[in-house]
Structures are given as C-alpha cells and as structure tokens.
Amino acid sequence: MATPRRTTAFLIALVSTWLSFGMTTGRAEEINLYSTREPQLVEPVIASFTAATGITVRLTYIEDNLVKRMKAEGDASPADVLMTIGLDKTSQFAANDLSQPTSSSLLDRAIPPQLRGREWISLSVRPRVVVVRNDSPQGAIRYEDLADPRFRGQLCIRSPLHQNNVALIAAYLVYHGADATEAWLRGIKANLAHAPEGKDNDVIRQLAEGRCSIGIANTVALAQLRDGREGADWTAWANKVKTVPTTFDGAGTHVNLTGAALAKHAPHKAAALKFLEFLVTPAAQKIYAAAELEYPVTEGAESAPLVAAIGAFPSDTLDIDAIAANQKAAIALIRKVGFEK
C-alpha cells in the first residue's frame, strides 16, 4: 500500500495531467462506449469527461449479452470501451478475445494489482460481507466461520447459484481447495434458517424481521435500501441491520466489481484509453462509485457518505482472474452438495 505522502503526490500529478489534457485538446473527438450499466449511472461521469477533454462519448446501453453483441459485430464493431458489472462478465472480454491490453502506467499506479488484469480494470467494488441486526454482539468474522455449528439454523443467504455467491465460493475454492470447500458448503447449508431465496435485499429484510440472526450480502444492497430508493419499509429494515468486518483467514474482504476494457478493434484507441484513465481520477471515481453506491478502487478517492457509513473493507489480494477461472468448479460443488435446493 502506498504511503500517504506518495498517494497525495500521485493524486496531484493525476489531476494536473487531466487539467493539462483538458486545456490542450483542440479538436473534436469521440469514442463509443458499450455498457451494461444503466445510462443514468454512467452519464454523469461521461459528462465530466467530455467537459474536461472535449471528447464526446456515444453511449450504447446493452441490457442483455454484451459478449454476444461483440461477437456478432466482429472486426467491424464500433465499440471502443466495454463496461459491465461483475467479475465473471469482465473476465469474459479477454477470454473471448474481445479486448486488448490496457497499457498505461497511470492505470497501473492508480488501481491495486488485484483489481486489474492485462486486459481489464476495475472501476468500483462491492464488498460481500456478513450482515447482522444492530443489537447483535457479533464482531469481526472470517468467511471460514460461516460453516461453524454455532450458527446452526441462523443463516440467511440468497441462491448460492447467483453470481455474487458463485464468485465468493470460487474465491474460497482458490484458497482452500475442492475438499475443504465442499465441507464448508455443507456446513453453511446445515446452518441455514430456511432455503435460500430472494435477493440480498430480502436477506436484509429477513434479518430485520428476526427470521435469522446472520446473513451474507453486498454492501451496495444495504446502501441502496438506506437511501430510500426502494421505499420507506425497505429503508426501515435496512436501518435495523449493520455489517461486520469480514475477511478470509489471514487475508482481506472478498469484493465483486464493475469493470471496463478496451475493445479489441477500438477505432479510437488513444481517446478510449484517455477515458479509462479519466475514470480513475479522484473526481471521476467519486462520481462513478457514488452512482451505484459502490466503493471507489483508487486510494484516496472519496466514498459517498452512505457508503462510508457502512464501513471500510480492505479488498482481498486474491487474483480476480483466478476467481473467475474457478467459477465453473464452484458451481459444480454447489450442485454436488444440493445447496441450491
């Protein structure tokens, strides 16, 4: 981790670079952004980029399968930048030969090594942590502890086959191997208060209602319920629960991510790379992460107040591509133990 002095110097240099670029760009340019994130979540940071650089971003929202769209377009695709949600989808760009290396010393310095690959970068993260009621004495916990018999009949979780849980289980598999992961899953299944159901929102509601005493959820779900977007009842339930520090044994907190990559045949590669570099500036990180109430990925970037109030979670250093590569094996173990039933 960088020292405060080095971090401050880097942020100053980063801002200076972008102020200089914004003042010296004299010709009209544009790039094409393909995104599975809803337009309203991306447009604020796009507007900021255009104001700073003069480069127009043409946004194409792709609700369904971005990989399928890119394969269909092939070499003729106009896409310059690909943006999506989830480490599973982000890793698919390179796996399907749809992206190219993001060669940038600025990106390498700004984004922690575990949150970038050769052909993709993280833009924001959503920690997956343990959630309990406010009156719970539960303190810091390890993911390994979730299978402990002391939680028998107390655990709430959404479907283990949802990507958020598959990614967590894949990370556990990388750390502990197949046999230990299978035993862990059996222990978690035995600890369930009821069959997995609903979304993370429902886990939070069930905790608030007393249907279980411990749950697993992404921080983004808790933050979005607290901000009132789902209505007063959901806000009241969310305010009855809290997160606790959650890590792997001797390591950090598992996070999922939103990510981006340079398209394989980007027609405007230089301008597209400028856009990716802009997204890791402090101001852009604050805008981008706050839109979905996620955590910024760059050190020193400011979290939205609702997010900061939930807690600080040091991202695990486990390689994201290694997690993605183990997802099929994780799904096989989930089905082997009958966890989805």
PDB file of C-alpha atoms in Angstrom, residues 85-271:
ATOM      1  CA  ILE A  85     -20.921  -5.426 -13.891  1.00  0.00           C
ATOM      2  CA  GLY A  86     -19.398  -8.496 -12.243  1.00  0.00           C
ATOM      3  CA  LEU A  87     -16.005 -10.169 -12.300  1.00  0.00           C
ATOM      4  CA  ASP A  88     -17.496 -13.038 -14.302  1.00  0.00           C
ATOM      5  CA  LYS A  89     -18.556 -10.767 -17.155  1.00  0.00           C
ATOM      6  CA  THR A  90     -15.462  -8.563 -17.009  1.00  0.00           C
ATOM      7  CA  SER A  91     -13.159 -11.562 -17.350  1.00  0.00           C
ATOM      8  CA  GLN A  92     -15.152 -12.789 -20.374  1.00  0.00           C
ATOM      9  CA  PHE A  93     -13.845  -9.975 -22.564  1.00  0.00           C
ATOM     10  CA  ALA A  94     -10.307 -11.355 -22.701  1.00  0.00           C
ATOM     11  CA  ALA A  95     -11.483 -14.983 -22.596  1.00  0.00           C
ATOM     12  CA  ASN A  96     -13.475 -14.378 -25.801  1.00  0.00           C
ATOM     13  CA  ASP A  97     -10.756 -12.298 -27.491  1.00  0.00           C
ATOM     14  CA  LEU A  98     -12.942  -9.180 -27.408  1.00  0.00           C
ATOM     15  CA  SER A  99     -10.492  -6.862 -25.649  1.00  0.00           C
ATOM     16  CA  GLN A 100      -6.873  -5.743 -25.798  1.00  0.00           C
ATOM     17  CA  PRO A 101      -4.220  -4.834 -23.212  1.00  0.00           C
ATOM     18  CA  THR A 102      -4.710  -1.547 -21.357  1.00  0.00           C
ATOM     19  CA  SER A 103      -1.085  -0.465 -21.443  1.00  0.00           C
ATOM     20  CA  SER A 104      -0.955   2.560 -19.153  1.00  0.00           C
ATOM     21  CA  SER A 105       1.434   3.377 -16.327  1.00  0.00           C
ATOM     22  CA  LEU A 106      -1.239   5.694 -14.941  1.00  0.00           C
ATOM     23  CA  LEU A 107      -3.750   2.854 -14.638  1.00  0.00           C
ATOM     24  CA  ASP A 108      -1.091   0.551 -13.183  1.00  0.00           C
ATOM     25  CA  ARG A 109      -0.278   3.097 -10.488  1.00  0.00           C
ATOM     26  CA  ALA A 110      -3.869   4.051  -9.694  1.00  0.00           C
ATOM     27  CA  ILE A 111      -5.527   0.635  -9.444  1.00  0.00           C
ATOM     28  CA  PRO A 112      -4.371  -2.050  -6.969  1.00  0.00           C
ATOM     29  CA  PRO A 113      -2.827  -5.088  -8.735  1.00  0.00           C
ATOM     30  CA  GLN A 114      -5.579  -7.469  -7.616  1.00  0.00           C
ATOM     31  CA  LEU A 115      -8.220  -5.207  -9.176  1.00  0.00           C
ATOM     32  CA  ARG A 116      -6.841  -5.124 -12.695  1.00  0.00           C
ATOM     33  CA  GLY A 117      -5.863  -7.629 -15.333  1.00  0.00           C
ATOM     34  CA  ARG A 118      -3.846  -7.383 -18.504  1.00  0.00           C
ATOM     35  CA  GLU A 119      -6.996  -6.578 -20.485  1.00  0.00           C
ATOM     36  CA  TRP A 120      -9.410  -5.109 -17.932  1.00  0.00           C
ATOM     37  CA  ILE A 121      -9.619  -2.755 -14.973  1.00  0.00           C
ATOM     38  CA  SER A 122     -11.954  -2.416 -12.005  1.00  0.00           C
ATOM     39  CA  LEU A 123     -13.785   0.890 -11.701  1.00  0.00           C
ATOM     40  CA  SER A 124     -15.609   0.293  -8.411  1.00  0.00           C
ATOM     41  CA  VAL A 125     -16.124  -2.575  -5.985  1.00  0.00           C
ATOM     42  CA  ARG A 126     -18.926  -4.036  -3.878  1.00  0.00           C
ATOM     43  CA  PRO A 127     -17.700  -5.990  -0.832  1.00  0.00           C
ATOM     44  CA  ARG A 128     -19.628  -9.144   0.078  1.00  0.00           C
ATOM     45  CA  VAL A 129     -19.816  -9.273   3.844  1.00  0.00           C
ATOM     46  CA  VAL A 130     -21.657 -10.583   6.869  1.00  0.00           C
ATOM     47  CA  VAL A 131     -24.720  -8.605   7.990  1.00  0.00           C
ATOM     48  CA  VAL A 132     -26.389  -8.799  11.407  1.00  0.00           C
ATOM     49  CA  ARG A 133     -29.010  -6.905  13.405  1.00  0.00           C
ATOM     50  CA  ASN A 134     -27.858  -3.763  15.175  1.00  0.00           C
ATOM     51  CA  ASP A 135     -28.246  -5.384  18.590  1.00  0.00           C
ATOM     52  CA  SER A 136     -26.063  -8.371  17.660  1.00  0.00           C
ATOM     53  CA  PRO A 137     -22.826  -8.818  19.644  1.00  0.00           C
ATOM     54  CA  GLN A 138     -21.193 -10.384  16.571  1.00  0.00           C
ATOM     55  CA  GLY A 139     -17.794  -8.838  15.873  1.00  0.00           C
ATOM     56  CA  ALA A 140     -15.290  -9.354  13.088  1.00  0.00           C
ATOM     57  CA  ILE A 141     -15.722 -12.709  11.364  1.00  0.00           C
ATOM     58  CA  ARG A 142     -13.994 -14.887   8.776  1.00  0.00           C
ATOM     59  CA  TYR A 143     -15.796 -16.385   5.792  1.00  0.00           C
ATOM     60  CA  GLU A 144     -14.495 -19.719   7.072  1.00  0.00           C
ATOM     61  CA  ASP A 145     -16.575 -19.258  10.259  1.00  0.00           C
ATOM     62  CA  LEU A 146     -19.879 -19.279   8.385  1.00  0.00           C
ATOM     63  CA  ALA A 147     -19.873 -23.085   8.475  1.00  0.00           C
ATOM     64  CA  ASP A 148     -19.382 -23.173  12.257  1.00  0.00           C
ATOM     65  CA  PRO A 149     -22.136 -25.186  14.023  1.00  0.00           C
ATOM     66  CA  ARG A 150     -22.699 -22.304  16.442  1.00  0.00           C
ATOM     67  CA  PHE A 151     -24.710 -20.680  13.626  1.00  0.00           C
ATOM     68  CA  ARG A 152     -26.957 -23.728  13.146  1.00  0.00           C
ATOM     69  CA  GLY A 153     -30.370 -22.616  11.870  1.00  0.00           C
ATOM     70  CA  GLN A 154     -29.440 -18.919  11.932  1.00  0.00           C
ATOM     71  CA  LEU A 155     -28.076 -18.066   8.468  1.00  0.00           C
ATOM     72  CA  CYS A 156     -29.880 -16.289   5.604  1.00  0.00           C
ATOM     73  CA  ILE A 157     -28.480 -16.223   2.069  1.00  0.00           C
ATOM     74  CA  ARG A 158     -29.784 -15.744  -1.472  1.00  0.00           C
ATOM     75  CA  SER A 159     -29.396 -18.526  -4.038  1.00  0.00           C
ATOM     76  CA  PRO A 160     -25.842 -19.879  -3.994  1.00  0.00           C
ATOM     77  CA  LEU A 161     -26.021 -20.025  -7.795  1.00  0.00           C
ATOM     78  CA  HIS A 162     -26.320 -16.252  -8.065  1.00  0.00           C
ATOM     79  CA  GLN A 163     -23.109 -14.774  -9.423  1.00  0.00           C
ATOM     80  CA  ASN A 164     -22.312 -12.891  -6.206  1.00  0.00           C
ATOM     81  CA  ASN A 165     -22.245 -16.143  -4.242  1.00  0.00           C
ATOM     82  CA  VAL A 166     -20.577 -18.142  -7.011  1.00  0.00           C
ATOM     83  CA  ALA A 167     -17.717 -15.642  -7.033  1.00  0.00           C
ATOM     84  CA  LEU A 168     -17.330 -15.860  -3.240  1.00  0.00           C
ATOM     85  CA  ILE A 169     -17.342 -19.650  -3.330  1.00  0.00           C
ATOM     86  CA  ALA A 170     -14.833 -19.623  -6.210  1.00  0.00           C
ATOM     87  CA  ALA A 171     -12.544 -17.430  -4.110  1.00  0.00           C
ATOM     88  CA  TYR A 172     -12.882 -19.875  -1.209  1.00  0.00           C
ATOM     89  CA  LEU A 173     -12.017 -22.679  -3.612  1.00  0.00           C
ATOM     90  CA  VAL A 174      -8.824 -20.912  -4.708  1.00  0.00           C
ATOM     91  CA  TYR A 175      -7.762 -20.508  -1.086  1.00  0.00           C
ATOM     92  CA  HIS A 176      -8.750 -23.896   0.313  1.00  0.00           C
ATOM     93  CA  GLY A 177      -9.180 -26.449  -2.482  1.00  0.00           C
ATOM     94  CA  ALA A 178     -12.124 -28.617  -3.501  1.00  0.00           C
ATOM     95  CA  ASP A 179     -12.434 -30.919  -0.469  1.00  0.00           C
ATOM     96  CA  ALA A 180     -12.359 -28.110   2.090  1.00  0.00           C
ATOM     97  CA  THR A 181     -14.757 -26.016   0.019  1.00  0.00           C
ATOM     98  CA  GLU A 182     -17.232 -28.880  -0.230  1.00  0.00           C
ATOM     99  CA  ALA A 183     -17.103 -29.369   3.547  1.00  0.00           C
ATOM    100  CA  TRP A 184     -17.567 -25.607   4.026  1.00  0.00           C
ATOM    101  CA  LEU A 185     -20.607 -25.563   1.767  1.00  0.00           C
ATOM    102  CA  ARG A 186     -22.164 -28.479   3.621  1.00  0.00           C
ATOM    103  CA  GLY A 187     -21.607 -26.635   6.894  1.00  0.00           C
ATOM    104  CA  ILE A 188     -23.218 -23.473   5.530  1.00  0.00           C
ATOM    105  CA  LYS A 189     -26.185 -25.455   4.207  1.00  0.00           C
ATOM    106  CA  ALA A 190     -26.659 -27.005   7.651  1.00  0.00           C
ATOM    107  CA  ASN A 191     -26.642 -23.522   9.195  1.00  0.00           C
ATOM    108  CA  LEU A 192     -29.445 -22.137   7.014  1.00  0.00           C
ATOM    109  CA  ALA A 193     -32.518 -20.754   8.743  1.00  0.00           C
ATOM    110  CA  HIS A 194     -34.526 -21.654   5.622  1.00  0.00           C
ATOM    111  CA  ALA A 195     -33.961 -22.482   1.965  1.00  0.00           C
ATOM    112  CA  PRO A 196     -32.050 -19.794   0.018  1.00  0.00           C
ATOM    113  CA  GLU A 197     -34.455 -17.290  -1.520  1.00  0.00           C
ATOM    114  CA  GLY A 198     -34.825 -13.798  -2.901  1.00  0.00           C
ATOM    115  CA  LYS A 199     -32.079 -11.225  -3.299  1.00  0.00           C
ATOM    116  CA  ASP A 200     -29.639  -9.567  -0.921  1.00  0.00           C
ATOM    117  CA  ASN A 201     -32.426  -7.083  -0.168  1.00  0.00           C
ATOM    118  CA  ASP A 202     -34.515  -9.977   1.128  1.00  0.00           C
ATOM    119  CA  VAL A 203     -31.673 -11.241   3.306  1.00  0.00           C
ATOM    120  CA  ILE A 204     -31.531  -7.793   4.917  1.00  0.00           C
ATOM    121  CA  ARG A 205     -35.300  -7.762   5.423  1.00  0.00           C
ATOM    122  CA  GLN A 206     -35.296 -11.253   6.918  1.00  0.00           C
ATOM    123  CA  LEU A 207     -32.594 -10.230   9.384  1.00  0.00           C
ATOM    124  CA  ALA A 208     -34.568  -7.152  10.402  1.00  0.00           C
ATOM    125  CA  GLU A 209     -37.691  -9.283  10.902  1.00  0.00           C
ATOM    126  CA  GLY A 210     -35.813 -11.787  13.072  1.00  0.00           C
ATOM    127  CA  ARG A 211     -36.105 -14.726  10.663  1.00  0.00           C
ATOM    128  CA  CYS A 212     -32.354 -15.258  11.008  1.00  0.00           C
ATOM    129  CA  SER A 213     -29.513 -13.730  13.020  1.00  0.00           C
ATOM    130  CA  ILE A 214     -26.708 -13.622  10.450  1.00  0.00           C
ATOM    131  CA  GLY A 215     -26.670 -13.131   6.690  1.00  0.00           C
ATOM    132  CA  ILE A 216     -24.450 -12.537   3.671  1.00  0.00           C
ATOM    133  CA  ALA A 217     -24.990  -9.548   1.382  1.00  0.00           C
ATOM    134  CA  ASN A 218     -23.231  -6.987  -0.786  1.00  0.00           C
ATOM    135  CA  THR A 219     -22.724  -3.573   0.778  1.00  0.00           C
ATOM    136  CA  VAL A 220     -24.349  -1.965  -2.268  1.00  0.00           C
ATOM    137  CA  ALA A 221     -27.682  -3.595  -1.390  1.00  0.00           C
ATOM    138  CA  LEU A 222     -27.617  -2.159   2.119  1.00  0.00           C
ATOM    139  CA  ALA A 223     -26.613   1.308   0.907  1.00  0.00           C
ATOM    140  CA  GLN A 224     -29.314   1.415  -1.767  1.00  0.00           C
ATOM    141  CA  LEU A 225     -32.020   0.386   0.689  1.00  0.00           C
ATOM    142  CA  ARG A 226     -30.878   3.016   3.164  1.00  0.00           C
ATOM    143  CA  ASP A 227     -31.031   5.787   0.566  1.00  0.00           C
ATOM    144  CA  GLY A 228     -34.780   5.283   0.176  1.00  0.00           C
ATOM    145  CA  ARG A 229     -34.963   4.252  -3.468  1.00  0.00           C
ATOM    146  CA  GLU A 230     -36.994   1.128  -2.620  1.00  0.00           C
ATOM    147  CA  GLY A 231     -39.433   2.855  -0.288  1.00  0.00           C
ATOM    148  CA  ALA A 232     -39.863   3.579   3.408  1.00  0.00           C
ATOM    149  CA  ASP A 233     -40.374  -0.035   4.526  1.00  0.00           C
ATOM    150  CA  TRP A 234     -37.117  -1.171   2.963  1.00  0.00           C
ATOM    151  CA  THR A 235     -35.257   1.786   4.461  1.00  0.00           C
ATOM    152  CA  ALA A 236     -36.606   0.924   7.918  1.00  0.00           C
ATOM    153  CA  TRP A 237     -35.460  -2.695   7.560  1.00  0.00           C
ATOM    154  CA  ALA A 238     -32.026  -1.624   6.315  1.00  0.00           C
ATOM    155  CA  ASN A 239     -31.584   0.705   9.274  1.00  0.00           C
ATOM    156  CA  LYS A 240     -32.096  -2.217  11.663  1.00  0.00           C
ATOM    157  CA  VAL A 241     -29.023  -4.086  10.442  1.00  0.00           C
ATOM    158  CA  LYS A 242     -25.286  -3.487  10.174  1.00  0.00           C
ATOM    159  CA  THR A 243     -22.249  -5.011   8.553  1.00  0.00           C
ATOM    160  CA  VAL A 244     -19.341  -6.525  10.449  1.00  0.00           C
ATOM    161  CA  PRO A 245     -15.719  -6.756   9.248  1.00  0.00           C
ATOM    162  CA  THR A 246     -15.499  -9.916   7.132  1.00  0.00           C
ATOM    163  CA  THR A 247     -12.320 -11.440   5.710  1.00  0.00           C
ATOM    164  CA  PHE A 248     -10.731 -14.673   4.620  1.00  0.00           C
ATOM    165  CA  ASP A 249      -8.423 -16.172   7.225  1.00  0.00           C
ATOM    166  CA  GLY A 250      -5.253 -14.073   7.161  1.00  0.00           C
ATOM    167  CA  ALA A 251      -6.421 -12.137   4.098  1.00  0.00           C
ATOM    168  CA  GLY A 252      -8.925  -9.453   3.051  1.00  0.00           C
ATOM    169  CA  THR A 253     -12.573  -8.939   2.143  1.00  0.00           C
ATOM    170  CA  HIS A 254     -13.982 -10.569  -0.968  1.00  0.00           C
ATOM    171  CA  VAL A 255     -15.245  -7.984  -3.453  1.00  0.00           C
ATOM    172  CA  ASN A 256     -17.087  -8.090  -6.735  1.00  0.00           C
ATOM    173  CA  LEU A 257     -16.662  -5.279  -9.210  1.00  0.00           C
ATOM    174  CA  THR A 258     -17.743  -3.185 -12.117  1.00  0.00           C
ATOM    175  CA  GLY A 259     -15.104  -3.262 -14.821  1.00  0.00           C
ATOM    176  CA  ALA A 260     -14.049  -1.932 -18.190  1.00  0.00           C
ATOM    177  CA  ALA A 261     -11.769  -2.820 -21.067  1.00  0.00           C
ATOM    178  CA  LEU A 262     -10.508  -1.513 -24.388  1.00  0.00           C
ATOM    179  CA  ALA A 263     -12.398  -3.212 -27.211  1.00  0.00           C
ATOM    180  CA  LYS A 264     -10.294  -5.481 -29.423  1.00  0.00           C
ATOM    181  CA  HIS A 265     -10.812  -3.376 -32.547  1.00  0.00           C
ATOM    182  CA  ALA A 266     -11.316   0.028 -30.906  1.00  0.00           C
ATOM    183  CA  PRO A 267     -11.396   2.597 -33.751  1.00  0.00           C
ATOM    184  CA  HIS A 268     -10.376   5.399 -31.387  1.00  0.00           C
ATOM    185  CA  LYS A 269      -7.907   3.634 -29.126  1.00  0.00           C
ATOM    186  CA  ALA A 270      -5.975   6.672 -27.900  1.00  0.00           C
ATOM    187  CA  ALA A 271      -9.095   8.588 -26.909  1.00  0.00           C
TER     188      ALA A 271
END
